[in-house]
PDB file of C-alpha atoms in Angstrom:
ATOM      1  CA  MET A   1      -9.755  12.483  11.156  1.00  0.00           C
ATOM      2  CA  ILE A   2      -7.705  13.767   8.194  1.00  0.00           C
ATOM      3  CA  HIS A   3      -4.894  16.322   8.414  1.00  0.00           C
ATOM      4  CA  LYS A   4      -2.940  18.009   5.641  1.00  0.00           C
ATOM      5  CA  TYR A   5       0.707  18.801   6.361  1.00  0.00           C
ATOM      6  CA  LEU A   6       3.501  20.472   4.445  1.00  0.00           C
ATOM      7  CA  LEU A   7       6.533  18.175   4.771  1.00  0.00           C
ATOM      8  CA  GLN A   8       9.843  19.495   3.431  1.00  0.00           C
ATOM      9  CA  GLY A   9       8.048  21.592   0.824  1.00  0.00           C
ATOM     10  CA  ARG A  10       5.765  18.707  -0.172  1.00  0.00           C
ATOM     11  CA  THR A  11       2.122  18.252   0.687  1.00  0.00           C
ATOM     12  CA  ALA A  12       1.135  15.035   2.411  1.00  0.00           C
ATOM     13  CA  VAL A  13      -2.285  13.948   3.582  1.00  0.00           C
ATOM     14  CA  VAL A  14      -2.202  12.198   6.918  1.00  0.00           C
ATOM     15  CA  GLY A  15      -5.141  10.449   8.526  1.00  0.00           C
ATOM     16  CA  LEU A  16      -5.508   8.214  11.543  1.00  0.00           C
ATOM     17  CA  VAL A  17      -7.282   4.864  11.394  1.00  0.00           C
ATOM     18  CA  ALA A  18      -7.858   2.828  14.535  1.00  0.00           C
ATOM     19  CA  VAL A  19      -7.722  -0.937  14.207  1.00  0.00           C
ATOM     20  CA  ALA A  20      -9.420  -3.545  16.369  1.00  0.00           C
ATOM     21  CA  SER A  21      -6.324  -4.151  18.532  1.00  0.00           C
ATOM     22  CA  GLY A  22      -6.329  -0.508  19.582  1.00  0.00           C
ATOM     23  CA  GLN A  23      -3.180   0.103  17.509  1.00  0.00           C
ATOM     24  CA  VAL A  24      -3.371   3.321  15.498  1.00  0.00           C
ATOM     25  CA  ILE A  25      -2.268   3.267  11.872  1.00  0.00           C
ATOM     26  CA  LYS A  26      -1.371   6.625  10.372  1.00  0.00           C
ATOM     27  CA  THR A  27      -2.321   6.869   6.720  1.00  0.00           C
ATOM     28  CA  VAL A  28       0.103   8.912   4.643  1.00  0.00           C
ATOM     29  CA  THR A  29      -0.011   9.806   0.948  1.00  0.00           C
ATOM     30  CA  GLY A  30       3.141  10.612  -0.996  1.00  0.00           C
ATOM     31  CA  THR A  31       3.898  11.416  -4.630  1.00  0.00           C
ATOM     32  CA  ALA A  32       6.031   9.233  -6.892  1.00  0.00           C
ATOM     33  CA  GLY A  33       9.511  10.659  -7.428  1.00  0.00           C
ATOM     34  CA  GLN A  34       9.466  12.674  -4.214  1.00  0.00           C
ATOM     35  CA  SER A  35      10.477  11.909  -0.624  1.00  0.00           C
ATOM     36  CA  ILE A  36       8.264  11.430   2.384  1.00  0.00           C
ATOM     37  CA  THR A  37       9.012  11.143   6.092  1.00  0.00           C
ATOM     38  CA  LEU A  38       7.022   8.762   8.262  1.00  0.00           C
ATOM     39  CA  ASN A  39       7.055  10.919  11.395  1.00  0.00           C
ATOM     40  CA  THR A  40       6.822   8.985  14.623  1.00  0.00           C
ATOM     41  CA  GLY A  41       6.246  11.966  16.891  1.00  0.00           C
ATOM     42  CA  VAL A  42       8.755  10.335  19.273  1.00  0.00           C
ATOM     43  CA  THR A  43      11.402  12.484  20.949  1.00  0.00           C
ATOM     44  CA  GLY A  44      14.395  11.405  22.922  1.00  0.00           C
ATOM     45  CA  VAL A  45      15.282   8.085  21.304  1.00  0.00           C
ATOM     46  CA  HIS A  46      18.405   6.836  23.078  1.00  0.00           C
ATOM     47  CA  ALA A  47      21.508   5.496  21.364  1.00  0.00           C
ATOM     48  CA  ASP A  48      21.065   2.132  23.092  1.00  0.00           C
ATOM     49  CA  ASP A  49      17.467   1.725  21.851  1.00  0.00           C
ATOM     50  CA  HIS A  50      16.916  -0.956  19.237  1.00  0.00           C
ATOM     51  CA  ILE A  51      14.953   0.409  16.260  1.00  0.00           C
ATOM     52  CA  ILE A  52      13.523  -1.772  13.493  1.00  0.00           C
ATOM     53  CA  TRP A  53      11.551  -0.525  10.490  1.00  0.00           C
ATOM     54  CA  SER A  54       9.712  -3.188   8.506  1.00  0.00           C
ATOM     55  CA  TYR A  55       7.409  -3.268   5.486  1.00  0.00           C
ATOM     56  CA  GLY A  56       4.392  -5.293   4.399  1.00  0.00           C
ATOM     57  CA  SER A  57       2.362  -8.046   5.998  1.00  0.00           C
ATOM     58  CA  GLN A  58       5.497 -10.234   6.192  1.00  0.00           C
ATOM     59  CA  GLN A  59       7.295  -7.402   8.034  1.00  0.00           C
ATOM     60  CA  HIS A  60      10.325  -7.418   5.735  1.00  0.00           C
ATOM     61  CA  VAL A  61      13.084  -5.569   7.627  1.00  0.00           C
ATOM     62  CA  LEU A  62      14.115  -2.310   5.960  1.00  0.00           C
ATOM     63  CA  LEU A  63      16.296  -0.808   8.707  1.00  0.00           C
ATOM     64  CA  ASN A  64      17.831  -2.190  11.861  1.00  0.00           C
ATOM     65  CA  PHE A  65      19.452   0.310  14.242  1.00  0.00           C
ATOM     66  CA  ASP A  66      20.977  -1.030  17.455  1.00  0.00           C
ATOM     67  CA  ASP A  67      23.295   0.463  20.083  1.00  0.00           C
ATOM     68  CA  GLY A  68      23.773   3.671  18.081  1.00  0.00           C
ATOM     69  CA  LYS A  69      24.779   1.833  14.901  1.00  0.00           C
ATOM     70  CA  LEU A  70      22.982   1.104  11.677  1.00  0.00           C
ATOM     71  CA  VAL A  71      23.140  -2.692  11.505  1.00  0.00           C
ATOM     72  CA  TRP A  72      21.036  -3.170   8.345  1.00  0.00           C
ATOM     73  CA  ASN A  73      19.719  -0.832   5.653  1.00  0.00           C
ATOM     74  CA  GLU A  74      17.782  -2.413   2.779  1.00  0.00           C
ATOM     75  CA  SER A  75      18.411   0.539   0.446  1.00  0.00           C
ATOM     76  CA  ARG A  76      20.019   3.954   0.372  1.00  0.00           C
ATOM     77  CA  ARG A  77      16.539   5.313  -0.292  1.00  0.00           C
ATOM     78  CA  TYR A  78      15.704   4.698   3.388  1.00  0.00           C
ATOM     79  CA  GLN A  79      17.027   7.199   5.907  1.00  0.00           C
ATOM     80  CA  LEU A  80      16.553   6.955   9.652  1.00  0.00           C
ATOM     81  CA  ASP A  81      16.461   9.900  12.025  1.00  0.00           C
ATOM     82  CA  PRO A  82      18.221   8.399  15.058  1.00  0.00           C
ATOM     83  CA  ASN A  83      16.765  11.055  17.384  1.00  0.00           C
ATOM     84  CA  THR A  84      13.094  10.385  16.584  1.00  0.00           C
ATOM     85  CA  GLY A  85      13.075   7.005  14.840  1.00  0.00           C
ATOM     86  CA  SER A  86      11.319   8.618  11.859  1.00  0.00           C
ATOM     87  CA  LEU A  87      11.911   7.036   8.448  1.00  0.00           C
ATOM     88  CA  THR A  88      12.370   9.035   5.240  1.00  0.00           C
ATOM     89  CA  VAL A  89      11.781   7.213   1.968  1.00  0.00           C
ATOM     90  CA  HIS A  90      13.466   8.950  -0.974  1.00  0.00           C
ATOM     91  CA  HIS A  91      12.498   8.668  -4.664  1.00  0.00           C
ATOM     92  CA  LEU A  92       9.077   7.154  -4.002  1.00  0.00           C
ATOM     93  CA  SER A  93       7.546   4.775  -6.509  1.00  0.00           C
ATOM     94  CA  THR A  94       4.028   3.397  -6.520  1.00  0.00           C
ATOM     95  CA  SER A  95       5.420   0.017  -5.409  1.00  0.00           C
ATOM     96  CA  ASP A  96       6.491   1.656  -2.111  1.00  0.00           C
ATOM     97  CA  GLY A  97       2.870   1.834  -0.986  1.00  0.00           C
ATOM     98  CA  GLY A  98       1.820  -0.409   1.891  1.00  0.00           C
ATOM     99  CA  LEU A  99       2.111  -0.942   5.630  1.00  0.00           C
ATOM    100  CA  TYR A 100       5.275   0.270   7.391  1.00  0.00           C
ATOM    101  CA  GLN A 101       5.949  -0.624  11.016  1.00  0.00           C
ATOM    102  CA  LEU A 102       8.411   0.850  13.487  1.00  0.00           C
ATOM    103  CA  GLN A 103       9.404  -1.022  16.640  1.00  0.00           C
ATOM    104  CA  ILE A 104      11.425   0.765  19.294  1.00  0.00           C
ATOM    105  CA  MET A 105      12.718  -1.737  21.813  1.00  0.00           C
ATOM    106  CA  ASN A 106      13.864  -0.311  25.096  1.00  0.00           C
ATOM    107  CA  GLY A 107      12.569  -0.513  28.643  1.00  0.00           C
ATOM    108  CA  LYS A 108       9.086   0.595  27.515  1.00  0.00           C
ATOM    109  CA  GLY A 109       8.955  -0.479  23.878  1.00  0.00           C
ATOM    110  CA  SER A 110       6.604   1.039  21.334  1.00  0.00           C
ATOM    111  CA  THR A 111       5.186   0.271  17.930  1.00  0.00           C
ATOM    112  CA  HIS A 112       4.100   2.745  15.258  1.00  0.00           C
ATOM    113  CA  LYS A 113       2.337   1.806  12.023  1.00  0.00           C
ATOM    114  CA  PHE A 114       1.925   3.775   8.803  1.00  0.00           C
ATOM    115  CA  ASN A 115      -0.106   2.944   5.728  1.00  0.00           C
ATOM    116  CA  LEU A 116       1.628   4.683   2.815  1.00  0.00           C
ATOM    117  CA  THR A 117      -0.182   5.350  -0.453  1.00  0.00           C
ATOM    118  CA  VAL A 118       1.942   6.605  -3.335  1.00  0.00           C
ATOM    119  CA  VAL A 119       0.217   8.440  -6.169  1.00  0.00           C
ATOM    120  CA  GLU A 120       1.648   9.110  -9.624  1.00  0.00           C
ATOM    121  CA  SER A 121       3.307  12.474  -9.995  1.00  0.00           C
ATOM    122  CA  ASP A 122       1.623  15.142 -12.105  1.00  0.00           C
ATOM    123  CA  PRO A 123       3.882  15.670 -15.151  1.00  0.00           C
ATOM    124  CA  THR A 124       2.868  19.329 -15.233  1.00  0.00           C
ATOM    125  CA  GLN A 125       4.291  19.888 -11.726  1.00  0.00           C
ATOM    126  CA  THR A 126       7.917  20.647 -10.925  1.00  0.00           C
ATOM    127  CA  PRO A 127       9.611  19.242  -7.806  1.00  0.00           C
ATOM    128  CA  ASP A 128       9.125  22.557  -5.993  1.00  0.00           C
ATOM    129  CA  GLY A 129       5.353  22.359  -6.539  1.00  0.00           C
ATOM    130  CA  GLY A 130       5.340  24.821  -9.446  1.00  0.00           C
ATOM    131  CA  SER A 131       3.966  24.095 -12.863  1.00  0.00           C
ATOM    132  CA  ASN A 132       5.717  23.173 -16.094  1.00  0.00           C
ATOM    133  CA  LYS A 133       2.779  24.634 -18.028  1.00  0.00           C
ATOM    134  CA  PRO A 134       3.633  28.111 -19.288  1.00  0.00           C
ATOM    135  CA  ALA A 135       1.372  30.769 -17.897  1.00  0.00           C
ATOM    136  CA  PRO A 136      -0.971  32.344 -20.471  1.00  0.00           C
ATOM    137  CA  ASN A 137       0.895  35.664 -20.338  1.00  0.00           C
ATOM    138  CA  LYS A 138       4.181  33.829 -20.961  1.00  0.00           C
ATOM    139  CA  ILE A 139       2.687  32.280 -24.091  1.00  0.00           C
ATOM    140  CA  LEU A 140       1.813  35.757 -25.325  1.00  0.00           C
ATOM    141  CA  ILE A 141       5.292  37.023 -24.561  1.00  0.00           C
ATOM    142  CA  ILE A 142       6.855  34.136 -26.478  1.00  0.00           C
ATOM    143  CA  TRP A 143       4.550  34.078 -29.542  1.00  0.00           C
ATOM    144  CA  MET A 144       3.652  37.769 -29.945  1.00  0.00           C
ATOM    145  CA  PRO A 145       6.999  38.794 -31.527  1.00  0.00           C
ATOM    146  CA  VAL A 146       6.803  35.855 -33.946  1.00  0.00           C
ATOM    147  CA  VAL A 147       3.262  36.708 -35.038  1.00  0.00           C
ATOM    148  CA  LEU A 148       4.095  40.411 -35.371  1.00  0.00           C
ATOM    149  CA  SER A 149       7.187  39.614 -37.471  1.00  0.00           C
ATOM    150  CA  VAL A 150       5.146  37.457 -39.864  1.00  0.00           C
ATOM    151  CA  VAL A 151       2.436  40.122 -40.199  1.00  0.00           C
ATOM    152  CA  LEU A 152       5.047  42.837 -40.759  1.00  0.00           C
ATOM    153  CA  ALA A 153       6.767  40.747 -43.467  1.00  0.00           C
ATOM    154  CA  LEU A 154       3.421  40.201 -45.223  1.00  0.00           C
ATOM    155  CA  VAL A 155       2.574  43.911 -45.137  1.00  0.00           C
ATOM    156  CA  ILE A 156       6.010  44.876 -46.501  1.00  0.00           C
ATOM    157  CA  GLY A 157       5.678  42.205 -49.193  1.00  0.00           C
ATOM    158  CA  LEU A 158       2.269  43.532 -50.252  1.00  0.00           C
ATOM    159  CA  ILE A 159       3.560  47.114 -50.349  1.00  0.00           C
ATOM    160  CA  VAL A 160       6.535  46.122 -52.502  1.00  0.00           C
ATOM    161  CA  TYR A 161       4.265  44.121 -54.803  1.00  0.00           C
ATOM    162  CA  ALA A 162       1.841  47.038 -55.116  1.00  0.00           C
ATOM    163  CA  VAL A 163       4.604  49.534 -55.848  1.00  0.00           C
ATOM    164  CA  LYS A 164       6.184  47.307 -58.493  1.00  0.00           C
ATOM    165  CA  ASN A 165       2.805  46.538 -60.004  1.00  0.00           C
ATOM    166  CA  LYS A 166       1.928  50.253 -60.128  1.00  0.00           C
ATOM    167  CA  LYS A 167       5.241  51.095 -61.841  1.00  0.00           C
ATOM    168  CA  ALA A 168       4.619  48.362 -64.379  1.00  0.00           C
ATOM    169  CA  LYS A 169       1.152  49.757 -65.098  1.00  0.00           C
ATOM    170  CA  CYS A 170       2.582  53.261 -65.399  1.00  0.00           C
ATOM    171  CA  CYS A 171       5.242  52.106 -67.845  1.00  0.00           C
ATOM    172  CA  PHE A 172       2.661  50.162 -69.844  1.00  0.00           C
ATOM    173  CA  SER A 173       0.356  53.192 -69.919  1.00  0.00           C
ATOM    174  CA  ALA A 174       3.196  55.490 -71.012  1.00  0.00           C
ATOM    175  CA  CYS A 175       4.264  53.088 -73.742  1.00  0.00           C
ATOM    176  CA  ARG A 176       0.678  52.813 -74.947  1.00  0.00           C
ATOM    177  CA  SER A 177       0.179  56.556 -75.138  1.00  0.00           C
ATOM    178  CA  ASN A 178       3.369  56.867 -77.171  1.00  0.00           C
ATOM    179  CA  GLY A 179       2.085  54.237 -79.589  1.00  0.00           C
ATOM    180  CA  VAL A 180       4.777  51.671 -78.767  1.00  0.00           C
ATOM    181  CA  VAL A 181       2.306  49.012 -77.826  1.00  0.00           C
TER     182      VAL A 181
END
């Protein structure tokens, strides 16, 4: 099952993959240079809950939140929503791809897993999803005055040349008829 969501103005593709243990891993795709939130779907996280976000097969701890306090944060790029346990990763790079795991330890306890894939950003796209490529009509607007100016200069140059050349011929003809040449 694949879903497409708009997250904070960015498009993310989210799919669900069941693993043998019955644990569900959400697959999420982000774009390098942008931010993505690994949404837990949890509501009502309590201040006394112990929240740990880890990364990779070795479960390297990224964030440790306990008793309403951030105990450990691997990088400022990681931001925890203390109400939902969701993790936002800012300034994604392709090396951020991999398995992320959230553990919420309280009376019930829960685990959420995300497989993040980070794709290279499209250099023709702006951060707001627009394009850096000028639209065809913008190209015309930019280049049309330049082309028209060059054509106009050529036409004026040809007219001046023709007028001067005609006067020279007239003078030569007049001098010839008077026997000067």
